[in-house]
Structure formats: structure tokens, C-alpha cells
Coordinates of C-alpha atoms in Angstrom, one line a residue:
M12 CA -22.5 -4.8 20.9
E13 CA -20.3 -4.0 23.9
R14 CA -20.5 -0.8 25.9
T15 CA -18.1 0.8 28.3
N16 CA -19.1 2.3 31.5
D17 CA -16.1 4.6 31.5
S18 CA -15.7 7.8 29.6
T19 CA -12.2 6.7 28.9
L20 CA -11.9 3.8 26.4
T21 CA -9.2 1.2 27.2
E22 CA -9.8 -1.3 24.4
F23 CA -11.6 -2.0 21.1
V24 CA -13.2 -5.2 19.9
L25 CA -12.6 -6.2 16.3
V26 CA -15.6 -7.9 14.6
G27 CA -13.9 -9.2 11.5
L28 CA -15.6 -12.4 10.3
S29 CA -17.1 -13.3 13.7
A30 CA -20.4 -13.9 12.0
H31 CA -18.8 -16.5 9.7
P32 CA -16.6 -18.8 11.9
K33 CA -16.2 -21.3 9.1
L34 CA -14.6 -18.7 6.9
Q35 CA -12.1 -17.7 9.6
T36 CA -10.0 -20.8 9.1
V37 CA -9.9 -20.4 5.4
F38 CA -9.0 -16.7 5.7
F39 CA -6.4 -17.4 8.3
V40 CA -4.5 -19.9 6.1
L41 CA -4.9 -17.7 3.0
I42 CA -3.7 -14.5 4.7
L43 CA -0.8 -16.3 6.4
W44 CA 0.3 -17.7 3.1
M45 CA 0.0 -14.3 1.3
Y46 CA 1.9 -12.6 4.2
L47 CA 4.8 -15.0 3.9
M48 CA 4.8 -14.4 0.1
I49 CA 4.9 -10.6 0.8
L50 CA 7.9 -11.0 3.1
L51 CA 9.7 -13.3 0.7
G52 CA 8.9 -11.4 -2.5
N53 CA 9.6 -7.9 -1.2
G54 CA 12.6 -9.2 0.8
V55 CA 14.2 -10.7 -2.2
L56 CA 13.5 -7.6 -4.3
I57 CA 15.1 -5.3 -1.7
S58 CA 18.1 -7.6 -1.3
V59 CA 18.7 -7.8 -5.1
I60 CA 18.4 -4.0 -5.5
I61 CA 20.9 -3.4 -2.7
C62 CA 23.4 -6.0 -3.7
D63 CA 23.4 -5.4 -7.5
S64 CA 25.2 -2.2 -8.4
H65 CA 23.5 -2.1 -11.8
L66 CA 20.3 -1.5 -10.0
H67 CA 21.5 1.6 -8.1
T68 CA 19.4 3.9 -10.2
P69 CA 16.5 6.2 -9.3
M70 CA 13.8 3.8 -10.5
Y71 CA 15.1 0.9 -8.4
F72 CA 15.7 3.2 -5.4
F73 CA 12.0 4.1 -5.5
L74 CA 11.1 0.5 -6.0
C75 CA 13.2 -0.5 -3.0
N76 CA 11.3 2.0 -0.9
L77 CA 8.0 0.8 -2.3
S78 CA 8.8 -2.8 -1.2
F79 CA 9.9 -1.6 2.2
L80 CA 6.6 0.3 2.6
D81 CA 4.6 -2.8 1.7
V82 CA 6.5 -4.9 4.3
C83 CA 5.9 -2.3 7.0
Y84 CA 2.3 -1.8 6.0
T85 CA 1.4 -5.4 6.1
S86 CA 3.5 -6.1 9.2
S87 CA 1.4 -3.5 11.1
S88 CA -1.9 -5.1 10.3
V89 CA -1.6 -8.7 9.2
P90 CA -0.4 -10.1 12.6
L91 CA -3.4 -8.4 14.2
I92 CA -5.7 -10.0 11.7
L93 CA -4.2 -13.4 12.2
A94 CA -4.4 -13.0 16.0
S95 CA -8.0 -12.0 15.8
F96 CA -8.8 -15.2 14.0
L97 CA -7.2 -17.3 16.7
A98 CA -8.5 -15.4 19.7
V99 CA -11.9 -16.1 21.3
K100 CA -12.3 -12.4 22.2
K101 CA -10.9 -10.2 19.5
R102 CA -9.7 -7.4 21.7
V103 CA -7.0 -4.8 21.1
S104 CA -5.9 -2.1 23.5
F105 CA -6.6 1.6 22.7
S106 CA -2.9 2.4 22.5
G107 CA -2.1 -0.6 20.4
C108 CA -5.0 0.3 18.1
M109 CA -3.7 3.8 17.7
V110 CA -0.1 2.6 16.9
Q111 CA -1.4 0.2 14.3
M112 CA -3.6 2.8 12.7
F113 CA -0.7 5.3 12.7
I114 CA 1.7 2.9 10.9
S115 CA -0.9 1.8 8.4
F116 CA -2.0 5.3 7.6
A117 CA 1.6 6.6 7.3
M118 CA 2.7 3.8 5.0
G119 CA -0.4 4.1 2.8
A120 CA 0.0 7.9 2.5
T121 CA 3.7 7.6 1.8
E122 CA 3.1 4.9 -0.9
C123 CA 0.6 7.3 -2.7
M124 CA 3.2 10.0 -2.8
L125 CA 5.9 7.6 -3.9
L126 CA 3.8 6.3 -6.8
G127 CA 3.4 9.9 -8.0
I128 CA 7.2 10.5 -7.8
M129 CA 7.8 7.2 -9.7
A130 CA 5.5 8.5 -12.5
L131 CA 7.6 11.7 -12.7
D132 CA 10.7 9.6 -12.9
R133 CA 9.3 7.6 -15.9
Y134 CA 8.2 10.9 -17.5
V135 CA 11.7 12.3 -17.4
A136 CA 13.3 9.0 -18.5
I137 CA 11.0 8.8 -21.6
C138 CA 10.4 12.4 -22.5
Y139 CA 13.9 13.7 -21.7
P140 CA 16.3 10.7 -21.9
L141 CA 19.4 12.7 -22.5
R142 CA 18.8 15.0 -19.5
Y143 CA 17.7 12.2 -17.2
P144 CA 21.0 11.7 -15.4
V145 CA 21.2 15.4 -14.6
I146 CA 17.5 15.9 -13.6
M147 CA 17.3 12.7 -11.6
S148 CA 20.6 13.1 -9.8
K149 CA 21.2 11.2 -6.5
G150 CA 20.5 14.3 -4.5
A151 CA 17.2 14.9 -6.3
Y152 CA 15.7 11.4 -6.1
V153 CA 16.8 10.9 -2.4
A154 CA 15.2 14.3 -1.6
M155 CA 12.0 13.4 -3.4
T156 CA 11.8 10.1 -1.5
A157 CA 12.4 11.9 1.8
V158 CA 9.6 14.3 1.0
S159 CA 7.3 11.3 0.4
W160 CA 8.2 9.8 3.8
V161 CA 7.9 13.1 5.7
T162 CA 4.5 13.8 4.1
G163 CA 3.1 10.4 5.0
L164 CA 4.4 10.5 8.6
V165 CA 3.2 14.1 9.2
D166 CA -0.2 13.3 7.7
S167 CA -0.5 10.2 9.9
V168 CA 0.6 12.1 13.0
V169 CA -2.2 14.7 12.4
Q170 CA -4.9 12.2 11.7
T171 CA -4.0 9.9 14.6
A172 CA -3.7 12.8 17.1
L173 CA -7.1 14.1 16.1
A174 CA -8.6 10.6 16.4
M175 CA -7.0 10.1 19.9
Q176 CA -8.6 13.3 21.2
L177 CA -12.1 12.0 20.4
P178 CA -14.2 10.6 23.3
F179 CA -15.3 7.0 22.8
C180 CA -17.8 6.6 25.6
A181 CA -20.2 4.0 24.3
N182 CA -19.8 1.5 21.5
N183 CA -16.2 0.1 21.3
V184 CA -16.9 -2.5 18.5
I185 CA -14.9 -1.9 15.3
N186 CA -16.7 -3.5 12.3
H187 CA -13.4 -4.3 10.6
F188 CA -10.3 -6.7 10.8
V189 CA -8.0 -3.9 11.9
C190 CA -8.0 -0.5 13.5
E191 CA -9.0 1.4 10.3
I192 CA -9.4 5.1 10.8
L193 CA -12.8 5.5 9.2
A194 CA -14.2 2.6 11.2
I195 CA -12.9 4.2 14.4
L196 CA -14.3 7.6 13.7
K197 CA -17.8 6.1 13.4
L198 CA -17.5 5.1 17.1
A199 CA -16.9 8.6 18.4
C200 CA -19.6 10.1 20.6
D201 CA -18.7 13.7 19.7
D202 CA -18.6 15.9 16.7
I203 CA -16.1 14.6 14.1
S204 CA -16.4 17.5 11.7
I205 CA -12.7 18.5 12.3
N206 CA -11.6 15.0 11.6
V207 CA -13.7 14.9 8.4
I208 CA -12.3 18.2 7.2
S209 CA -8.8 17.0 8.0
M210 CA -9.3 13.7 6.2
T211 CA -10.6 15.6 3.2
G212 CA -7.5 17.7 3.1
S213 CA -5.4 14.6 3.6
N214 CA -7.1 12.8 0.7
L215 CA -6.4 15.9 -1.5
I216 CA -2.7 15.9 -0.7
V217 CA -1.8 12.2 -0.7
L218 CA -4.4 10.8 -3.0
V219 CA -5.7 13.4 -5.5
I220 CA -2.5 15.3 -6.2
P221 CA -0.3 12.2 -6.8
L222 CA -3.1 10.8 -9.0
L223 CA -3.1 14.1 -11.1
V224 CA 0.7 13.9 -11.3
I225 CA 0.5 10.3 -12.5
S226 CA -2.3 11.1 -15.1
I227 CA -0.5 14.2 -16.5
S228 CA 2.8 12.3 -16.6
Y229 CA 1.4 9.4 -18.6
I230 CA -0.4 11.7 -21.0
F231 CA 3.0 13.2 -22.0
I232 CA 4.6 9.7 -21.9
V233 CA 2.0 8.3 -24.3
A234 CA 2.3 11.3 -26.6
T235 CA 6.1 10.8 -26.7
I236 CA 5.8 7.1 -27.3
L237 CA 3.4 7.6 -30.2
R238 CA 6.0 9.9 -31.9
I239 CA 8.6 7.2 -31.8
P240 CA 8.9 5.9 -35.4
S241 CA 9.9 2.3 -34.9
T242 CA 7.6 -0.3 -33.3
E243 CA 10.5 -1.8 -31.4
G244 CA 11.3 1.6 -29.9
K245 CA 7.7 2.1 -28.9
H246 CA 7.6 -1.3 -27.2
K247 CA 10.9 -0.7 -25.4
A248 CA 9.7 2.7 -24.1
F249 CA 6.3 1.4 -22.9
S250 CA 7.9 -1.6 -21.2
T251 CA 9.9 0.8 -18.9
C252 CA 6.7 2.1 -17.4
S253 CA 4.2 -0.8 -17.8
A254 CA 5.0 -2.3 -14.4
H255 CA 4.5 1.0 -12.6
L256 CA 1.3 1.7 -14.5
T257 CA 0.0 -1.8 -13.5
V258 CA 0.7 -1.2 -9.8
V259 CA -1.0 2.2 -10.0
I260 CA -4.1 0.8 -11.6
I261 CA -4.3 -2.0 -8.9
F262 CA -3.6 0.4 -6.0
Y263 CA -5.9 3.3 -7.0
G264 CA -8.5 1.0 -8.5
T265 CA -8.9 -0.9 -5.3
I266 CA -9.1 2.4 -3.2
F267 CA -11.8 3.9 -5.5
F268 CA -13.8 0.6 -5.5
M269 CA -13.7 0.5 -1.7
H270 CA -15.1 4.1 -1.4
A271 CA -17.4 4.0 -4.4
K272 CA -19.1 0.7 -3.5
P273 CA -22.7 1.4 -2.3
E274 CA -23.6 0.4 1.2
S275 CA -26.1 -2.4 1.7
K276 CA -29.2 -1.2 3.6
V277 CA -31.0 -4.5 3.8
S278 CA -30.4 -6.5 6.9
A279 CA -30.9 -9.8 5.1
D280 CA -27.9 -9.0 3.0
S281 CA -25.6 -8.1 6.0
G282 CA -23.9 -11.5 5.9
S283 CA -23.0 -11.3 2.2
E284 CA -22.1 -7.6 2.7
D285 CA -19.5 -8.6 5.4
I286 CA -18.0 -11.2 3.1
I287 CA -17.7 -8.6 0.3
E288 CA -16.1 -6.1 2.7
A289 CA -13.7 -8.8 3.8
F290 CA -12.5 -9.6 0.3
I291 CA -12.1 -5.9 -0.6
S292 CA -10.1 -5.3 2.6
L293 CA -8.0 -8.4 1.9
F294 CA -7.3 -7.3 -1.7
Y295 CA -6.3 -3.8 -0.7
G296 CA -4.3 -4.7 2.4
V297 CA -2.6 -8.0 1.5
M298 CA -2.9 -8.9 -2.2
T299 CA -1.7 -5.6 -3.6
P300 CA 1.6 -5.7 -1.6
M301 CA 2.0 -9.4 -2.7
F302 CA 1.5 -8.6 -6.4
N303 CA 4.0 -5.6 -6.5
P304 CA 7.3 -7.6 -6.4
L305 CA 5.8 -10.1 -8.9
I306 CA 4.8 -7.4 -11.3
Y307 CA 8.2 -5.7 -11.1
S308 CA 10.3 -8.9 -11.2
L309 CA 8.4 -10.9 -13.9
R310 CA 8.2 -7.9 -16.2
N311 CA 11.7 -6.6 -15.6
K312 CA 14.7 -8.1 -17.4
D313 CA 17.2 -6.2 -15.2
V314 CA 15.7 -7.6 -12.0
K315 CA 15.6 -11.2 -13.3
A316 CA 19.2 -10.9 -14.5
A317 CA 20.3 -9.5 -11.1
V318 CA 18.6 -12.5 -9.4
K319 CA 20.3 -14.9 -11.7
N320 CA 23.7 -13.3 -11.1
I321 CA 23.2 -13.5 -7.3
L322 CA 22.2 -17.1 -7.5
C323 CA 25.1 -17.9 -9.8
R324 CA 27.6 -16.2 -7.4
K325 CA 26.1 -18.1 -4.5
H326 CA 26.3 -21.4 -6.3
F327 CA 29.9 -20.7 -7.4
S328 CA 30.9 -19.7 -3.8
D329 CA 29.2 -22.9 -2.4
G330 CA 31.0 -25.0 -5.0
K331 CA 34.3 -23.7 -3.8

């Protein structure tokens, strides 16, 4: 454990998998491969949505923002993780740590809000199909997306500003891969009750409320689908929201598993505990953004058709 002599902290030390050097090489290759897949998958999805006019609808506008969020979120943390595996001393400056924490927190909070808005979009599309073009007009869905971004950014500004004001006058070792806000708060040598209260309010706004919106929306969606007389109609209606529901289950399921998992209090199990924490962090921070474009593209005929059209146009132009 490193200690600082100064009352002003200038850098943090990331522990990560320092206790398991053999695993670092495996994790480096695995995370690098997944990061490249994230950039490729989300990049293709964003390009297809922008280039194909048939996908200029509210649902795909939200999806485009979701993919952009995933790219920003992983780009703020994955390079730091990869660098920590290569560096002998896994250090990060105080300002660099705060910037990374701000971006990650902002993108995560915005994504929670956006998933809630996407559930509302599916609710209107299935429960009020005839009124959908009027309710989900361009002005409406652009404004809803802007609210998600503003909420996430404001929330991150508040949490980061409160964390920066804390004195870190002793331990500067972060028991994590990245500058995660809860791990940083544990290092403060002052009362963090304001931070805890603020984080509780933040969780209520960006986690609980969107989850309630999603749950209520899908209750009405399921009730509407069950009233559809034909089996084909039911299948078609459910297929329009199955991809979003899958993403929500993975996203929230991982978050709740992270916070609900009991802490190990036995020192002998600390090694296996670190490995478990590493896999959970990996799944939440890297695997989920990698799965999102696969889920939406493999289960979506419109996206697959748009990709084929773009490839055909490119092949035709190259033939000329």
C-alpha cells in the first residue's frame, strides 16, 4: 500500500490484477480483442443507420445514440485498462483519473436514461401504432434524447465535483482496473456522507426511475400483445422489442449482480475474489457494449437489409 506525504494527492495507483501477473496477458489480449469488436460493431451500426434513409426513425435514432455511448464509454476506460497491464507501475494522474471517471459516469447515466426512453418508444409503437408518427415526431424524440444526455452530463458533473473536493491524504491505491467512483470514495480521509446522499439520489434518478419506466412499459406491451388474435401478429409485435428487452436484461442484470454480490471477508479467498471482481467488471464495462450491436443487428431484419444494401452498392460502384 502506498502512502502520500502531501495533503494534496497528485496520482492514483491502479491495482487491477497485479496479484495475478499470468492472468494479465490473457486479459490484455481478451480485452483488446473485445474493444476492437466494440469499435467495429458499433461503428458499422452507426454508419448503417446514418447512411440508410429507411432507418431514419425514432427507434434507430435512439439505437445510434446507444452505440455512440458505448464507444465513448469503453474508449474512456479500456485504453487505461490496457495501459495498466503493460506498465510496471500502474499510475494515473489525479486529473486524468477524474476525467476518466467523469466520462464513464456520464455515459453510463445517459445510457440508463436512454434505455428507459427506448422502452417508451416501444410502448407507443405497440400500444398506439396509429398515433405513433404523431406522438414520436422528430422534435419529440430528439428532445427526449437531449434530455438523456443533459441528465447524464449534469449528474456526472455533480458526482465528479463532489469527489474532487474530498481530501485524499493517505492511501492512493485504487483496488480496481479504472477510476471507478465507489472505489475512489473509499480512499477519502474525510466524511463522505454528502457523496453517499448524492449517489443515492443519482441512483434514484438514473437507475430506479428508468427501470420503473421500462417495467411499466413492458407490462402494457405484454398485455397488448396477448390481446392480438393471431400468433403471427404476436410474434411480429414481440420481435420489435425483443432486442431492447435483451439489452435491458444484460445491462441491469449485471449492475444488480455487481452491487448485490456479497463481499468476501476471508483473506484466503482474496485471490479468487479479485478474479471474480475482474470478470464482473469486464462483463459490465466491455462485454455488454460488444453484445449490443450484435443483438440489434442479428435480430433485426431492417439492419441486416441495410447492411446488404450498402455492401451491394459498394460492390456495384467498385465494379464500375
